[in-house]
Short mmCIF file of C-alpha atoms in Angstrom, two decimals:
data_model
loop_
_atom_site.label_atom_id
_atom_site.label_comp_id
_atom_site.label_asym_id
_atom_site.label_seq_id
_atom_site.Cartn_x
_atom_site.Cartn_y
_atom_site.Cartn_z
CA GLU G 359 138.15 85.33 -17.23
CA ALA G 360 135.11 83.24 -16.25
CA GLY G 361 135.51 81.18 -13.11
CA VAL G 362 134.74 77.55 -12.45
CA THR G 363 131.04 76.88 -12.82
CA GLN G 364 129.01 74.00 -11.47
CA PHE G 365 125.52 72.79 -12.27
CA PRO G 366 123.12 72.34 -10.62
CA SER G 367 123.62 74.44 -7.51
CA HIS G 368 121.25 72.21 -5.57
CA SER G 369 119.86 68.74 -6.14
CA VAL G 370 117.40 66.84 -3.99
CA ILE G 371 116.84 63.22 -4.92
CA GLU G 372 115.54 60.06 -3.33
CA LYS G 373 117.69 57.15 -2.30
CA GLY G 374 118.25 54.86 -5.26
CA GLN G 375 117.96 57.55 -7.89
CA THR G 376 120.72 58.77 -10.17
CA VAL G 377 122.22 62.25 -10.20
CA THR G 378 124.77 63.81 -12.52
CA LEU G 379 126.79 66.84 -11.48
CA ARG G 380 128.58 69.00 -14.01
CA CYS G 381 131.70 71.14 -13.73
CA ASP G 382 133.04 73.59 -16.29
CA PRO G 383 136.61 74.52 -15.41
CA ILE G 384 138.37 77.72 -16.30
CA SER G 385 139.21 77.66 -20.00
CA GLY G 386 142.69 76.33 -20.63
CA HIS G 387 143.04 74.60 -17.27
CA ASP G 388 144.21 71.05 -17.78
CA ASN G 389 143.86 69.99 -14.16
CA LEU G 390 140.40 69.36 -12.77
CA TYR G 391 139.67 68.15 -9.25
CA TRP G 392 136.51 66.97 -7.54
CA TYR G 393 136.11 67.35 -3.78
CA ARG G 394 133.23 66.69 -1.38
CA ARG G 395 132.32 68.19 1.96
CA VAL G 396 129.94 66.29 4.18
CA MET G 397 128.26 68.50 6.80
CA GLY G 398 130.77 69.73 9.37
CA LYS G 399 133.60 67.60 8.03
CA GLU G 400 136.67 68.40 5.99
CA ILE G 401 136.63 69.05 2.24
CA LYS G 402 137.77 65.69 0.95
CA PHE G 403 139.52 64.91 -2.32
CA LEU G 404 137.69 62.60 -4.72
CA LEU G 405 139.67 62.58 -7.95
CA HIS G 406 141.96 64.46 -10.29
CA PHE G 407 141.88 64.71 -14.08
CA VAL G 408 144.70 65.90 -16.28
CA LYS G 409 142.94 66.75 -19.50
CA GLU G 410 140.70 63.75 -20.18
CA SER G 411 142.75 61.24 -18.19
CA LYS G 412 142.15 60.26 -14.59
CA GLN G 413 145.39 61.02 -12.77
CA ASP G 414 144.25 59.96 -9.33
CA GLU G 415 140.88 58.58 -8.27
CA SER G 416 141.96 57.30 -4.89
CA GLY G 417 139.37 59.41 -3.09
CA MET G 418 136.31 58.03 -4.88
CA PRO G 419 134.14 56.41 -2.17
CA ASN G 420 132.96 53.37 -4.16
CA ASN G 421 131.89 52.21 -7.60
CA ARG G 422 128.57 54.04 -7.41
CA PHE G 423 130.55 57.15 -8.35
CA LEU G 424 131.65 57.65 -11.95
CA ALA G 425 133.53 60.69 -13.20
CA GLU G 426 134.23 61.59 -16.80
CA ARG G 427 135.88 64.44 -18.59
CA THR G 428 134.97 64.27 -22.23
CA GLY G 429 137.53 65.86 -24.52
CA GLY G 430 139.37 67.31 -21.57
CA THR G 431 136.88 70.13 -21.14
CA TYR G 432 133.92 69.89 -18.76
CA SER G 433 133.54 67.04 -16.30
CA THR G 434 130.59 65.11 -14.95
CA LEU G 435 130.27 63.18 -11.72
CA LYS G 436 127.48 60.62 -11.68
CA VAL G 437 126.19 58.93 -8.57
CA GLN G 438 124.17 55.79 -9.28
CA PRO G 439 122.33 54.67 -7.22
CA ALA G 440 122.50 57.44 -4.64
CA GLU G 441 122.61 56.59 -0.94
CA LEU G 442 121.84 58.77 2.09
CA GLU G 443 125.53 59.13 2.98
CA ASP G 444 126.25 60.71 -0.42
CA SER G 445 124.64 63.94 0.75
CA GLY G 446 127.02 66.85 0.91
CA VAL G 447 128.49 69.67 -1.13
CA TYR G 448 130.49 68.65 -4.16
CA PHE G 449 133.17 71.11 -5.24
CA CYS G 450 135.07 71.20 -8.47
CA ALA G 451 138.41 72.99 -8.82
CA SER G 452 140.73 73.61 -11.73
CA SER G 453 144.32 74.67 -12.23
CA ARG G 454 146.72 75.35 -15.08
CA ASN G 455 149.05 73.04 -16.96
CA GLY G 456 151.71 70.98 -15.25
CA LEU G 457 152.22 70.95 -11.52
CA ALA G 458 149.89 73.40 -9.90
CA GLY G 459 151.71 76.13 -8.12
CA VAL G 460 150.77 77.19 -4.70
CA GLY G 461 147.22 78.44 -4.35
CA GLU G 462 146.40 78.02 -8.00
CA GLN G 463 143.40 75.75 -7.60
CA PHE G 464 140.28 77.75 -8.37
CA PHE G 465 137.08 76.40 -6.86
CA GLY G 466 133.53 76.47 -8.15
CA PRO G 467 130.59 77.34 -5.91
CA GLY G 468 129.69 73.71 -5.35
CA THR G 469 126.63 71.53 -5.84
CA ARG G 470 124.65 70.77 -2.71
CA LEU G 471 123.32 67.23 -3.00
CA THR G 472 120.62 66.00 -0.64
CA VAL G 473 119.61 62.35 -0.75
CA LEU G 474 116.34 61.60 1.05
CA ASP D 52 142.33 59.23 9.31
CA GLN D 53 142.37 62.98 9.08
CA GLN D 54 145.76 64.43 8.24
CA VAL D 55 144.94 68.09 8.78
CA LYS D 56 143.03 69.16 11.86
CA GLN D 57 141.33 72.37 12.85
CA ASN D 58 140.22 71.79 16.41
CA SER D 59 138.21 74.98 16.84
CA PRO D 60 134.96 74.83 14.88
CA SER D 61 134.17 78.47 15.60
CA LEU D 62 135.74 81.70 16.80
CA SER D 63 134.28 85.12 17.64
CA VAL D 64 136.37 88.24 17.73
CA GLN D 65 135.65 91.93 18.17
CA GLU D 66 136.27 94.17 15.19
CA GLY D 67 139.77 95.64 15.30
CA ARG D 68 141.20 92.84 17.44
CA ILE D 69 143.39 89.97 16.31
CA SER D 70 141.91 86.70 15.01
CA ILE D 71 144.07 83.60 15.37
CA LEU D 72 143.05 80.45 13.56
CA ASN D 73 144.97 77.23 14.19
CA CYS D 74 145.75 74.12 12.21
CA ASP D 75 147.66 70.93 13.09
CA TYR D 76 148.99 68.34 10.69
CA THR D 77 150.49 64.87 10.83
CA ASN D 78 152.40 64.42 7.56
CA SER D 79 155.69 66.29 7.22
CA MET D 80 156.04 65.64 3.47
CA PHE D 81 154.19 68.67 2.20
CA ASP D 82 155.17 71.43 -0.18
CA TYR D 83 152.83 74.17 0.90
CA PHE D 84 150.12 74.96 3.36
CA LEU D 85 147.34 77.18 2.16
CA TRP D 86 144.50 79.00 3.82
CA TYR D 87 141.22 79.23 1.99
CA LYS D 88 138.29 81.42 2.91
CA LYS D 89 134.72 80.41 2.20
CA TYR D 90 131.56 82.48 2.27
CA PRO D 91 128.14 80.78 2.34
CA ALA D 92 126.99 79.40 -1.03
CA GLU D 93 130.39 80.12 -2.58
CA GLY D 94 133.43 77.99 -3.26
CA PRO D 95 136.62 78.37 -1.24
CA THR D 96 138.93 81.15 -2.39
CA PHE D 97 142.65 81.26 -1.85
CA LEU D 98 143.83 83.60 0.86
CA ILE D 99 147.49 83.04 1.72
CA SER D 100 150.05 80.25 1.65
CA ILE D 101 153.34 79.25 3.18
CA SER D 102 156.08 77.11 1.75
CA SER D 103 157.51 74.20 3.74
CA ILE D 104 160.87 75.98 3.84
CA LYS D 105 159.51 79.14 5.45
CA ASP D 106 158.25 79.86 8.94
CA LYS D 107 156.30 83.03 8.22
CA ASN D 108 154.49 84.67 5.34
CA GLU D 109 152.74 88.00 5.50
CA ASP D 110 150.26 89.64 3.15
CA GLY D 111 148.64 92.80 4.39
CA ARG D 112 146.47 92.03 7.40
CA PHE D 113 147.10 88.29 7.06
CA THR D 114 150.11 86.43 8.42
CA VAL D 115 150.65 82.70 8.48
CA PHE D 116 153.14 81.11 10.88
CA LEU D 117 154.53 77.61 10.46
CA ASN D 118 156.06 75.66 13.34
CA LYS D 119 157.41 72.47 11.80
CA SER D 120 158.68 70.98 15.05
CA ALA D 121 155.17 71.22 16.51
CA LYS D 122 153.47 70.41 13.17
CA HIS D 123 151.32 73.45 13.70
CA LEU D 124 150.41 76.50 11.72
CA SER D 125 148.31 79.53 12.45
CA LEU D 126 146.68 82.35 10.56
CA HIS D 127 146.65 85.77 12.16
CA ILE D 128 144.28 88.46 10.96
CA VAL D 129 144.89 91.91 12.34
CA PRO D 130 142.95 94.06 12.57
CA SER D 131 139.89 91.89 12.09
CA GLN D 132 137.03 93.34 10.05
CA PRO D 133 133.37 92.27 9.79
CA GLY D 134 133.98 91.27 6.16
CA ASP D 135 136.43 88.65 7.41
CA SER D 136 133.52 86.66 8.81
CA ALA D 137 133.66 83.36 6.90
CA VAL D 138 134.77 79.76 7.25
CA TYR D 139 138.54 79.33 7.03
CA PHE D 140 140.10 76.10 5.87
CA CYS D 141 143.74 75.17 6.05
CA ALA D 142 144.90 72.82 3.30
CA GLU D 143 148.06 70.84 2.77
CA GLN D 144 149.41 70.57 -0.76
CA ARG D 145 151.83 67.84 -1.81
CA SER D 146 153.29 67.71 -5.30
CA ASN D 147 153.93 63.97 -5.02
CA THR D 148 150.18 63.32 -4.90
CA GLY D 149 149.21 65.36 -7.95
CA ASN D 150 148.78 68.52 -5.91
CA GLN D 151 145.50 67.44 -4.40
CA PHE D 152 144.66 69.32 -1.25
CA TYR D 153 144.16 67.78 2.19
CA PHE D 154 141.76 70.09 3.98
CA GLY D 155 140.92 70.62 7.62
CA THR D 156 137.32 70.77 8.84
CA GLY D 157 137.24 74.55 8.86
CA THR D 158 136.86 77.26 11.51
CA SER D 159 133.92 79.62 11.31
CA LEU D 160 135.11 83.13 12.17
CA THR D 161 132.65 85.79 13.26
CA VAL D 162 133.93 89.34 13.59
CA ILE D 163 131.59 91.36 15.75
CA PRO D 164 131.25 95.05 14.80
#
């Protein structure tokens, strides 16, 4: 079974530019989560999809961030325009149908975003 | 307002000795606590968990203890091995918030051969 994949692994952009991160969850996983870790801080929740619907987007920092999950498969997270404080590692995680059981969120390797 | 705290950013332990990683939390309405392990350039991977109704869970060299009165949990690794060197995150899971995780800041463990 292929794991969660994320693209790109690294992105370096200038302030004001746009970046789109992609996450491909494990096939058949309805739940998809986005998290972010700023250097030295905790891994912080951004939002949760169940299939193509946003279940909870309470962690999204502001309206410069837009997440989509077309057809309930892969997801994209767009930052437009990017600011310096958006730098960090963005993780995607997925889990099976219904309420995730304990420890059943599988994480991708992350995308390291650097905004200069 | 951080709900899960790991106050030790780093820990060094000799191979074969015990590693103890600590985590404190503020919200009592959780279902599980989980420990995740993260190597550089990789995503976190699940290590061990404990239910809110338990006070101990053991899996091989790894044991997690939960002290609900103190709102504290700890992960014990014994004996520690060099391959255990990684960043360890504790995470709180609540079913009433869609099972999102509330992570701590992580503790970087170095096991010295």
